[in-house]
């Protein structure tokens, strides 16, 4: 186990090097929270400002770490990890005053006289468990929400993105209140140990399988959980779609981070009328966007690459029309298109999370909707169509975390939209105001004057008082 000391700008000290234990770290954060300073708006604004400064001043360090962990080029590291985190934080800073405003409410006759309001108050010490695929953004965007809501936070970055975890552990305490944040590095054991502390909220981003374990570990302590999970996000391409644009947008978003994106297009359901044209354009666009580079794109590690190779080695019954080679040793995989794999094959039942794209031919939108609805509710559902009726139908009839019409993934960048799954793709949401609410308790406050204190409400009651009470309550 390695617990990072966050006691000052001197950097990381592991527990094995005599640093504090997980329990000691949590106790320190609890003491900070009890002290009350995190409730002030000015404290919250300073933390958000600190996060933004960290990402700006240390951009090179983050870019280098993301290159080491995931082979990301600078522009992708900036676009997909750093810029959206800064945007999320800026949005929170700008709107915090409004979000924190108390809400006055009227009183029913039975409670008058008096006054009532409800306020958002911080939960206390919260836990953020991050995944490896966007290891800065998906760890820091929940932290933005946690700070905006006035909490102390333990951050547990993914062990599969160790370079980014190291940068976070070293820099977070320098740029934000070191007594309000702790970075604990490690894997399942450390995460379970953190959950055993009975923290005030656990915010998890990762797979549905591990999400279930996190929920189970939180249950004995009644720690509330937000689960940002994954799944198979479908792309329906209708016969009336602009196929050229659809192909370009699908190719781009599937290539991003080599398909290792929770809201990546997982598989396509394409109307038979445009199937051949779409596949042809998709393959051509992918090659063009790679600038003529052959071979595979980078996969995070050999374990994930072996899993992807397993999906292709499976008896899927489809036709590989592009790519097909995954090399676990080199940690690379060719962008691969598999036409019409067998229903029930692993390609159509397991989340792909890599550069493989199964394409199913369907006879119209009805068949596509029926296919999606036969499985768990996806994190995102995409539809390419020229008809707003079709777009509305898919939105209404396919339950999903989000629906995007004629594009993919861009809903993530709208801070005024809630981001989260439904059913097996997750529960709870964040981004913007929704993140602030996730990390807040809505507390009711009722004030009554001591007098008047009409005796009529107190027993014993006779027929007359009962009649009166029935009118008031
Ligand atoms: P993962 O579930 O393997 O790991 C996520 C985190 O859980 C890591 O920090 C890990 O240390 C921890 N963990 C692992 N086993 C644990 C256990 N037994 N108990 C407690 N904690 C444990 O996920 P991953 O491989 O990092 O990410 C890929 C998955 O995450 C995909 O399913 C993807 O769709 C999903 N994802 C979802 C979102 C979203 O916002 N909804 C974003 C990114 C990724």
JSON list of C-alpha atoms in Angstrom, two decimals, residues 5 68 164 262 272 323 365 418 459:
[
{"chain": "A", "resi": 5, "resn": "UNK", "atom": "CA", "xyz": [1.19, 12.24, 2.64]},
{"chain": "A", "resi": 68, "resn": "UNK", "atom": "CA", "xyz": [3.44, 7.40, -20.50]},
{"chain": "A", "resi": 164, "resn": "UNK", "atom": "CA", "xyz": [-0.89, 10.29, -13.76]},
{"chain": "A", "resi": 262, "resn": "UNK", "atom": "CA", "xyz": [-16.96, 4.97, -21.58]},
{"chain": "A", "resi": 272, "resn": "UNK", "atom": "CA", "xyz": [-29.14, -2.22, -44.80]},
{"chain": "A", "resi": 323, "resn": "UNK", "atom": "CA", "xyz": [-7.90, -4.50, -39.17]},
{"chain": "A", "resi": 365, "resn": "UNK", "atom": "CA", "xyz": [-35.09, 1.72, -36.99]},
{"chain": "A", "resi": 418, "resn": "UNK", "atom": "CA", "xyz": [-26.40, 15.90, -16.15]},
{"chain": "A", "resi": 459, "resn": "UNK", "atom": "CA", "xyz": [-54.44, 16.80, 23.78]}
]
